Short mmCIF file of C-alpha atoms in Angstrom, two decimals:
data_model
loop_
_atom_site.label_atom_id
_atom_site.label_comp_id
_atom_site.label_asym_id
_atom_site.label_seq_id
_atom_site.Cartn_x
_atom_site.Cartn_y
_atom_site.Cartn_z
CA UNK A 1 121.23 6.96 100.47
CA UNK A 2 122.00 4.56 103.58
CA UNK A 3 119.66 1.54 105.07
CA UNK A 4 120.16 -1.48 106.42
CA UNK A 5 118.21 -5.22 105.86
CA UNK A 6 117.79 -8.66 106.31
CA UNK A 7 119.76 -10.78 104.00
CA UNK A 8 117.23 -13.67 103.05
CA UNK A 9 114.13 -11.09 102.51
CA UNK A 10 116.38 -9.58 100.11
CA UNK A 11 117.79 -11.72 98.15
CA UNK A 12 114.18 -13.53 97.40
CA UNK A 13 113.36 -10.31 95.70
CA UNK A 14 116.83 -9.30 94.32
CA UNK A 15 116.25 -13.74 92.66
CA UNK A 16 113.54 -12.54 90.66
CA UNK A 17 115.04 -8.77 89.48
CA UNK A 18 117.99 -11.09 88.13
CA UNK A 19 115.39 -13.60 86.38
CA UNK A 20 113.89 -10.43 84.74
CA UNK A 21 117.16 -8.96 83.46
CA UNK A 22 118.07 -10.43 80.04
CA UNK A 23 121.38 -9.06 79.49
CA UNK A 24 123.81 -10.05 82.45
CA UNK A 25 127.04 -8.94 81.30
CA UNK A 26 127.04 -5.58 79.47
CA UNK A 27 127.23 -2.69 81.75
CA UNK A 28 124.40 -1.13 80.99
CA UNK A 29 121.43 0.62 82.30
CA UNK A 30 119.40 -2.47 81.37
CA UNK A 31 121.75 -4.56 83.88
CA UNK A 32 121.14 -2.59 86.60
CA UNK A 33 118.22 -3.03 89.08
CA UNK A 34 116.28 0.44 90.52
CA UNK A 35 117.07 0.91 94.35
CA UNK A 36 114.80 3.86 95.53
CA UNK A 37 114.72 4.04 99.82
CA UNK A 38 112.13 6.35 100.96
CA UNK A 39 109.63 6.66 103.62
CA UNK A 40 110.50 3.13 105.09
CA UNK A 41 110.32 0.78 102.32
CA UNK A 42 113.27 0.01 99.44
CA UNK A 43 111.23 0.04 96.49
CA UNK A 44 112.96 -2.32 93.55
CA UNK A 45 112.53 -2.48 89.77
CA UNK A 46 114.08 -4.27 87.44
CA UNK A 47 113.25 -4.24 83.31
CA UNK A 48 114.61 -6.04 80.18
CA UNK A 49 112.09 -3.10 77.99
CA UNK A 50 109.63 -5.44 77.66
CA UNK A 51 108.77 -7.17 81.17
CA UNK A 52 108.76 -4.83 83.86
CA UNK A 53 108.98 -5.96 87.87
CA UNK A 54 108.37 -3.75 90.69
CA UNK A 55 108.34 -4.51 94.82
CA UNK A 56 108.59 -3.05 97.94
CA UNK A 57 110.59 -4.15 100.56
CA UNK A 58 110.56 -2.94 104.37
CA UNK A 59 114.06 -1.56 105.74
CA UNK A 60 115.60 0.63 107.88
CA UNK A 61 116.17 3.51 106.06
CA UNK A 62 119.08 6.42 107.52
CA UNK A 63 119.06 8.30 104.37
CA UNK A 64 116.55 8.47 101.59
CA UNK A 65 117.65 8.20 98.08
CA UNK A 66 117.97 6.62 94.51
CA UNK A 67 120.52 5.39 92.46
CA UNK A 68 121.05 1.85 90.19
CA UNK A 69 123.48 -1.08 90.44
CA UNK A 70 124.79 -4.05 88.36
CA UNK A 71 122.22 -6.68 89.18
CA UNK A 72 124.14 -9.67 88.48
CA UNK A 73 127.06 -8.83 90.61
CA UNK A 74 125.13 -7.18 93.47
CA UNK A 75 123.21 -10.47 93.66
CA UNK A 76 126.67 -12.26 93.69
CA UNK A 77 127.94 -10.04 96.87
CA UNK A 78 124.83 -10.36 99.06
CA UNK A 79 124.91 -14.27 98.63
CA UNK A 80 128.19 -14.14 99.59
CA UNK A 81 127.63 -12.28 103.10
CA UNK A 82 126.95 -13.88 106.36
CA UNK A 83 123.34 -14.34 107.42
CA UNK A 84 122.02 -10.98 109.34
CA UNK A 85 122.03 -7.53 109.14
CA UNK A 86 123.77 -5.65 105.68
CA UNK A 87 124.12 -2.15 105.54
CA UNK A 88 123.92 -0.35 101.93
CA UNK A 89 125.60 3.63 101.46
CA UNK A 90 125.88 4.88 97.92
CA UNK A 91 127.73 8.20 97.76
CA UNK A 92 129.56 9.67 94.53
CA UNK A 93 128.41 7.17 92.37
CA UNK A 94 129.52 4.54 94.21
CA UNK A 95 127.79 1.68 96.25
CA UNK A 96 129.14 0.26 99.82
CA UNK A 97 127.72 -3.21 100.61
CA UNK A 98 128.94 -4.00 104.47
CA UNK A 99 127.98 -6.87 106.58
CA UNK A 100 127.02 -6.13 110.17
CA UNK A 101 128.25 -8.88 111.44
CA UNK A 102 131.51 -9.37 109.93
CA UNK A 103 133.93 -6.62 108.52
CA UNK A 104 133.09 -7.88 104.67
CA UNK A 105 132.60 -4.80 102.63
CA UNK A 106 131.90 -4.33 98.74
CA UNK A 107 131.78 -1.24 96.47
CA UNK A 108 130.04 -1.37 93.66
CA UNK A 109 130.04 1.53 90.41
CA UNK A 110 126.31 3.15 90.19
CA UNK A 111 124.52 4.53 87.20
CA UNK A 112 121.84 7.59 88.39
CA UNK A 113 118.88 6.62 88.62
CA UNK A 114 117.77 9.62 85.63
CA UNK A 115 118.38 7.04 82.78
CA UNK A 116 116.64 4.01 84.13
CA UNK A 117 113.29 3.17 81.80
CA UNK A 118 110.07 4.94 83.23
CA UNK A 119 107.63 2.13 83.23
CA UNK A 120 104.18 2.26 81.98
CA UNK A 121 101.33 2.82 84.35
CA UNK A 122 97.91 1.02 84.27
CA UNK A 123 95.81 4.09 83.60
CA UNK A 124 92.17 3.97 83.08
CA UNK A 125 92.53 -0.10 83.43
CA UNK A 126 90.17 -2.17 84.69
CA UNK A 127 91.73 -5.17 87.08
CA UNK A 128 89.96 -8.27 87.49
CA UNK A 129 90.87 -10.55 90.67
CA UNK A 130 90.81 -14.29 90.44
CA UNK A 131 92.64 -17.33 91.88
CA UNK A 132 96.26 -17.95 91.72
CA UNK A 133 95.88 -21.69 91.31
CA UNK A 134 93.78 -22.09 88.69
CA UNK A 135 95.28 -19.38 86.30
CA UNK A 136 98.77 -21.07 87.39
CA UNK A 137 96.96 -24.02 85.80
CA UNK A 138 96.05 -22.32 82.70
CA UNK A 139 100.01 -21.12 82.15
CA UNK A 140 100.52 -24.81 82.79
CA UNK A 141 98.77 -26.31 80.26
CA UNK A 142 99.33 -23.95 77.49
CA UNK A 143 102.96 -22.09 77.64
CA UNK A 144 104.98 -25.00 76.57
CA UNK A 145 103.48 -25.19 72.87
CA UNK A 146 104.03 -21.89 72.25
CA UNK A 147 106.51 -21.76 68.80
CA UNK A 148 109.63 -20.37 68.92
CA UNK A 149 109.53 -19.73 65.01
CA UNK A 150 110.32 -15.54 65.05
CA UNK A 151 109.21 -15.43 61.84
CA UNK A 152 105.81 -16.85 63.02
CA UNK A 153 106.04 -14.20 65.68
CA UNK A 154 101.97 -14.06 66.16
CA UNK A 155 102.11 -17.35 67.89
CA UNK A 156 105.39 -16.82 70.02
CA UNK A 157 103.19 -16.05 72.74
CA UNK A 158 99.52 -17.58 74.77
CA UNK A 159 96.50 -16.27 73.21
CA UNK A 160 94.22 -15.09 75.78
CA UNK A 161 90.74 -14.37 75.49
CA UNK A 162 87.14 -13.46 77.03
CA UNK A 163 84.24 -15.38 75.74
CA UNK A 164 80.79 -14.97 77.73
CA UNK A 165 82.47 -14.90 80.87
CA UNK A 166 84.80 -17.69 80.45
CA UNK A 167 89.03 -17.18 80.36
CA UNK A 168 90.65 -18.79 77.60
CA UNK A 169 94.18 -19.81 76.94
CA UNK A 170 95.54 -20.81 73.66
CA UNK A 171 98.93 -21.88 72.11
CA UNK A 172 100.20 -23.06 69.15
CA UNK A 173 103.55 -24.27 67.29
CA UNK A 174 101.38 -24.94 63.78
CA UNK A 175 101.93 -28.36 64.65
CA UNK A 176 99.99 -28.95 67.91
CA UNK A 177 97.88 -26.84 70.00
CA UNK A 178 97.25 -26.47 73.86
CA UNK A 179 93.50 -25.01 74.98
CA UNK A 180 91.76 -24.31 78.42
CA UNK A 181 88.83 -22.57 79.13
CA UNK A 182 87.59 -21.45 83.16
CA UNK A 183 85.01 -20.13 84.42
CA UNK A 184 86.18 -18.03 87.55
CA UNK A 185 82.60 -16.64 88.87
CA UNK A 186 83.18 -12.99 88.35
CA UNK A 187 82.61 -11.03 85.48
CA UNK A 188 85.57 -9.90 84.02
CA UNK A 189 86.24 -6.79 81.94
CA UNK A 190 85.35 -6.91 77.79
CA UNK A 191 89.12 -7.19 75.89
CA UNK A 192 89.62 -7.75 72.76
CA UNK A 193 91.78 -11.08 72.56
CA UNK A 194 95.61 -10.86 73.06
CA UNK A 195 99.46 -12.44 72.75
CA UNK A 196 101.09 -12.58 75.83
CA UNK A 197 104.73 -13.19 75.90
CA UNK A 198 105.66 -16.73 77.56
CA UNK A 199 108.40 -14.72 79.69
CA UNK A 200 106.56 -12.90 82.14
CA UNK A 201 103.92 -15.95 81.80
CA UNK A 202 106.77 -18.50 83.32
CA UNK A 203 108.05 -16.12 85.72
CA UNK A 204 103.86 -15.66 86.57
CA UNK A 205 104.06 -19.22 87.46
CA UNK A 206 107.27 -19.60 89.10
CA UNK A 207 106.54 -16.77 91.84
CA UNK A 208 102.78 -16.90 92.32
CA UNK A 209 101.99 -19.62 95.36
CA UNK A 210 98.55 -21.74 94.61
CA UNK A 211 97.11 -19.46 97.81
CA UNK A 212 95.75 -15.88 97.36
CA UNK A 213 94.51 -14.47 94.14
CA UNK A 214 96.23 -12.58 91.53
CA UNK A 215 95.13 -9.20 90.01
CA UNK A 216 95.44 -8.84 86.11
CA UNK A 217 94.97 -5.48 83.76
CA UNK A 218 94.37 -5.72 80.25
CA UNK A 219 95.50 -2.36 77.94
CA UNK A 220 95.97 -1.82 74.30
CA UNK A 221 99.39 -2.80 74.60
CA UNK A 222 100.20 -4.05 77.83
CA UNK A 223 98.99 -6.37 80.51
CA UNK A 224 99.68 -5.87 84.24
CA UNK A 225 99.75 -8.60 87.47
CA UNK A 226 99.19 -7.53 90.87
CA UNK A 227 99.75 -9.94 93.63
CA UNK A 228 101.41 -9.24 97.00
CA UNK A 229 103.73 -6.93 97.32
CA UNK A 230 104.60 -7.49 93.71
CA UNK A 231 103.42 -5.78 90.18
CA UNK A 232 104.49 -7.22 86.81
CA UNK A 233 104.16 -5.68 83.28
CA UNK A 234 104.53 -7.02 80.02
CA UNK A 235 104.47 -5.93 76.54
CA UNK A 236 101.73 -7.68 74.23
CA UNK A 237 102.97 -9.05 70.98
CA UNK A 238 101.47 -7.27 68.07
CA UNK A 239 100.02 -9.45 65.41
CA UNK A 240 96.70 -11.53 64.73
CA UNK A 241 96.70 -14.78 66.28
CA UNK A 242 95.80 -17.54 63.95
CA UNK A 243 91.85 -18.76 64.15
CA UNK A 244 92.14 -21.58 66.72
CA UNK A 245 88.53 -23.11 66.00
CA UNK A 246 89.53 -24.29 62.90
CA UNK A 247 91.80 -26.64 64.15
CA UNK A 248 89.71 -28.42 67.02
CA UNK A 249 88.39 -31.21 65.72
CA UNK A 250 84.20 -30.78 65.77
CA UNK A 251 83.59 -35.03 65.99
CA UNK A 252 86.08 -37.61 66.65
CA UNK A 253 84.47 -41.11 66.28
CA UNK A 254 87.54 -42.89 67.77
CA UNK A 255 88.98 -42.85 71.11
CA UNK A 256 91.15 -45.05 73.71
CA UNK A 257 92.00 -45.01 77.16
CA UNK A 258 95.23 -46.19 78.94
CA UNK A 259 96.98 -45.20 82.19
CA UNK A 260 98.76 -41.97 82.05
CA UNK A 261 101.90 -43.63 84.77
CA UNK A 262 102.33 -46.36 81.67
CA UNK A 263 101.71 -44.40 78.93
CA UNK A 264 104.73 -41.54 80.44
CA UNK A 265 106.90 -44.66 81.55
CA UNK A 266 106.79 -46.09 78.32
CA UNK A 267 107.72 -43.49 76.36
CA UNK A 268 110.39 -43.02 78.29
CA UNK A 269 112.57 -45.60 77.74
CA UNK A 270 111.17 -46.07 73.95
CA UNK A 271 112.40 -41.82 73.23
CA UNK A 272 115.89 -43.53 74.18
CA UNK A 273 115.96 -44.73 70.63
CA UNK A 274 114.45 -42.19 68.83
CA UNK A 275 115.85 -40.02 65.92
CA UNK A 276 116.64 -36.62 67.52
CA UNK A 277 116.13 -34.92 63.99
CA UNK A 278 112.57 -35.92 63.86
CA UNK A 279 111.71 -37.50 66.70
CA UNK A 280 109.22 -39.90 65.56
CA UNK A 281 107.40 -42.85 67.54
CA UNK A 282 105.04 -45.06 66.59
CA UNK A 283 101.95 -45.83 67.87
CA UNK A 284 100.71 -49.33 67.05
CA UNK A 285 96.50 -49.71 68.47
CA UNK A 286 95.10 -53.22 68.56
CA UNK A 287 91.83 -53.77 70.98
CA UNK A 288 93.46 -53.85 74.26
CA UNK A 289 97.11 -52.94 73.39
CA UNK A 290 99.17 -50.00 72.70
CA UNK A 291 102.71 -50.99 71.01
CA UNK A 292 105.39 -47.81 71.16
CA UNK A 293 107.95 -48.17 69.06
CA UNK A 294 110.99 -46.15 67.58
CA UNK A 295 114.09 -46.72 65.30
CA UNK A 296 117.45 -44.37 65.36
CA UNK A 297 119.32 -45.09 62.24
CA UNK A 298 122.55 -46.91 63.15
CA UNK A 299 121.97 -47.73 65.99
CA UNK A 300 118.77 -49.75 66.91
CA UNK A 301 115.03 -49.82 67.64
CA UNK A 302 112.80 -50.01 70.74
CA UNK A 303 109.29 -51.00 71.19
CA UNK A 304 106.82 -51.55 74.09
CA UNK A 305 103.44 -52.65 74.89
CA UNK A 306 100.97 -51.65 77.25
CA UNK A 307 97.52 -52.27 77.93
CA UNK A 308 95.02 -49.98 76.75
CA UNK A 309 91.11 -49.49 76.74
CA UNK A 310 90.22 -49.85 72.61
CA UNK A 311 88.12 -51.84 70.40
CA UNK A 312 88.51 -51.32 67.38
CA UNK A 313 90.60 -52.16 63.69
CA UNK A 314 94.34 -51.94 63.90
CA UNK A 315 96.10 -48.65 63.59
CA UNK A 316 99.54 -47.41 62.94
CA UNK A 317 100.31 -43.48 64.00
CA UNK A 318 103.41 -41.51 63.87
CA UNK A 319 103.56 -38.94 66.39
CA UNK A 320 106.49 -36.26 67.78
CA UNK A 321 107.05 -37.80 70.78
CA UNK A 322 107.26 -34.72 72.67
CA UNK A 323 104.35 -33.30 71.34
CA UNK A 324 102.64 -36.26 73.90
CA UNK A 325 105.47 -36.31 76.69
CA UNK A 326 104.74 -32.58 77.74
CA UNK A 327 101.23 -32.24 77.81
CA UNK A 328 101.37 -35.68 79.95
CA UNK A 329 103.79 -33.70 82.66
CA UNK A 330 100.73 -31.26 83.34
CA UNK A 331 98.00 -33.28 83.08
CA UNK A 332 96.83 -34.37 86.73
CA UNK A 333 94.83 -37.22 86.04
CA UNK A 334 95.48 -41.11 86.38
CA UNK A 335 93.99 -42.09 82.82
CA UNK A 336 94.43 -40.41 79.65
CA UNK A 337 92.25 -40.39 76.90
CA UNK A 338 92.77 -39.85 73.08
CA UNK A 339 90.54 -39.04 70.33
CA UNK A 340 90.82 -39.54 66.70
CA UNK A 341 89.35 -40.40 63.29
CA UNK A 342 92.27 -41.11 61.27
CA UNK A 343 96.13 -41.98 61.15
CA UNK A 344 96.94 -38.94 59.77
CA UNK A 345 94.36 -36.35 61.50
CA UNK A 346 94.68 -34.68 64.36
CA UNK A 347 94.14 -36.36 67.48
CA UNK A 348 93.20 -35.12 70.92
CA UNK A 349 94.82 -35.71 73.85
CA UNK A 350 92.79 -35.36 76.86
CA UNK A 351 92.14 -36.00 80.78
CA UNK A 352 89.83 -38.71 81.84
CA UNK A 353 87.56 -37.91 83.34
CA UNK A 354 87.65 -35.02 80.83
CA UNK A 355 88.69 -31.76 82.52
CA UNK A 356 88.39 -28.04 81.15
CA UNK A 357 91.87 -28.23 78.47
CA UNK A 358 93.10 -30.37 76.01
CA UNK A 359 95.92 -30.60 73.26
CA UNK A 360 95.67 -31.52 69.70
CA UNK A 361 98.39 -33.20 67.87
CA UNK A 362 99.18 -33.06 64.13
CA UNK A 363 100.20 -37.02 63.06
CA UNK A 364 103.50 -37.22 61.72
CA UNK A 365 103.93 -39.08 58.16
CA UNK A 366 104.22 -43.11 59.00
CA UNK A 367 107.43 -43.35 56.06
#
């Protein structure tokens, strides 16, 4: 095998192999990325068993063949070359990285190409195309409340749904929950609902731009993303996802409004005292205030008050003060509304004007 390539296109591609690979250090078959050059084009894989990544690259290709490499380090040695032209030979098991432009040249120990993981095809799937910035949204808003719990393994990953023809997205830690529900104007393929891993969700998000449209196959055990010159595959997580509509609250006769700039500000410099065990705030509603408030043991207390749209009785909620902070880093809107009945029911945290998600958040106890 013997081509030659730009650096930079490259290296984009040989970024996200690396970001696939879980295990950078063994020597394994599982570190190495899949270099196949044939009929113009290096075609690239990279797998950890579960998430799968394919693309194809243009080159110049002098000698068709396949073989696999060390990921991590081959990453290393192209950064490390000179901007331009790099020239790639592999011959007895043995990879020879040379820069055209200086007289830098690597070798780097192969595994064949035989034992690299055969990845599963989308046969008999049905793909449905819809835009990249509005599912990017839906990963968004939902993939940072999925639990890490492994014994809770059924929510480790976004539930995803079709209802009429309506995408949903749903996660939960068993202690808040992130929803969001689009309507993309095509009719999409019946699936029963899934778990999708929050790996290949994130990596989804990190690589897609908000142009162009994404493709996405649903199986019985895998889902598959087209877009560009890319595919992505990803194992489903086997279990039964916990019945969502229980928790959303059905009438919430309580409700105020306040800036979300303030509200994020605030809490802020009030998380600067809080106890890192449980990480409880307070939340302190009179009509037309909002007093945040925390206490670390030992060392002090902080409290702050902003102005807020409420009329009402006073009321005193303890709340994870994450479990508000996060959802407040996706949501794009200038006001922020929140729902509730009582201290110690769930409350909703929405966008005002109200927008197609929300997140509900269990109360913490007050003592």
């Amino acid at each position: 095998m013997k081509f030659t390539f730009d650096k930079d296109v490259f290296l984009k591609e040989l970024a996200i192999a690396q970001e696939i690979i879980s295990n950078k250090t063994a020597i394994s078959i599982l570190s190495n990325v899949l270099l196949t050059a044939k009929e113009g084009s290096l075609i690239l894989k990279a797998t950890d068993i579960k998430v799968n990544f394919e693309t194809k690259i243009p080159v110049d290709i002098q000698e068709e063949g396949s073989t696999t490499v060390f990921c991590d380090k081959f990453v290393s040695v192209i950064s490390s070359l000179p901007q331009g032209e790099i020239e790639i030979t592999e011959k007895d098991q043995k990879l020879i990285i040379t820069s055209v432009a200086k007289k830098a040249k690597f070798q780097l120990r192969t595994i064949s190409d035989n034992d690299f993981p055969v990845f599963s095809e989308p046969d008999n799937i049905q793909f449905f195309e819809i835009n990249t910035k509005d599912f990017k949204e839906m990963i968004e808003q939902t993939v940072f409340s999925v639990s890490d719990d492994e014994t809770r393994y059924f929510m480790n990953g976004v539930y995803m749904e079709k209802k009429n023809e309506n995408l949903i997205f749903v996660a939960t830690d068993g202690r808040r929950l992130a929803y969001i529900e689009k309507n993309f104007g095509i009719t999409i393929p019946d699936f029963k609902g899934i778990i999708i891993p929050p790996k290949i969700l994130s990596i989804i998000n990190r690589r897609t731009q908000n142009e162009g449209s994404i493709a996405i196959g649903v199986g019985e055990k895998n889902i598959f993303f087209n877009f560009g010159s890319y595919k992505f595959s990803s194992v489903l997580i086997d279990g039964q996802f916990p019945n969502y509509d229980k928790v959303i609250p059905e009438n919430q006769d309580k409700s105020f409004e306040i800036e979300k700039s303030e509200l994020t500000d605030a809490l802020k410099r009030v998380a600067l005292l809080v106890e890192q065990k449980t990480r409880r705030i307070f939340f302190n509603l009179n009509s037309g205030s909002l007093i945040i408030s925390s206490e670390e043991n030992e060392l002090g207390q902080a409290k702050e008050e902003i102005p807020c749209q409420y009329e009402g009785d006073e009321i005193v909620m303890a709340l994870n003060y994450l479990y508000v902070e996060e959802p407040l880093k996706v949501i794009n809107s200038d006001r922020i509304k929140i729902e509730f009945t009582d201290p110690m029911r769930a409350i909703t945290l929405r966008a005002e004007p109200n927008k197609d998600f929300f997140h509900i958040i269990m109360p913490m106890q007050i003592e």
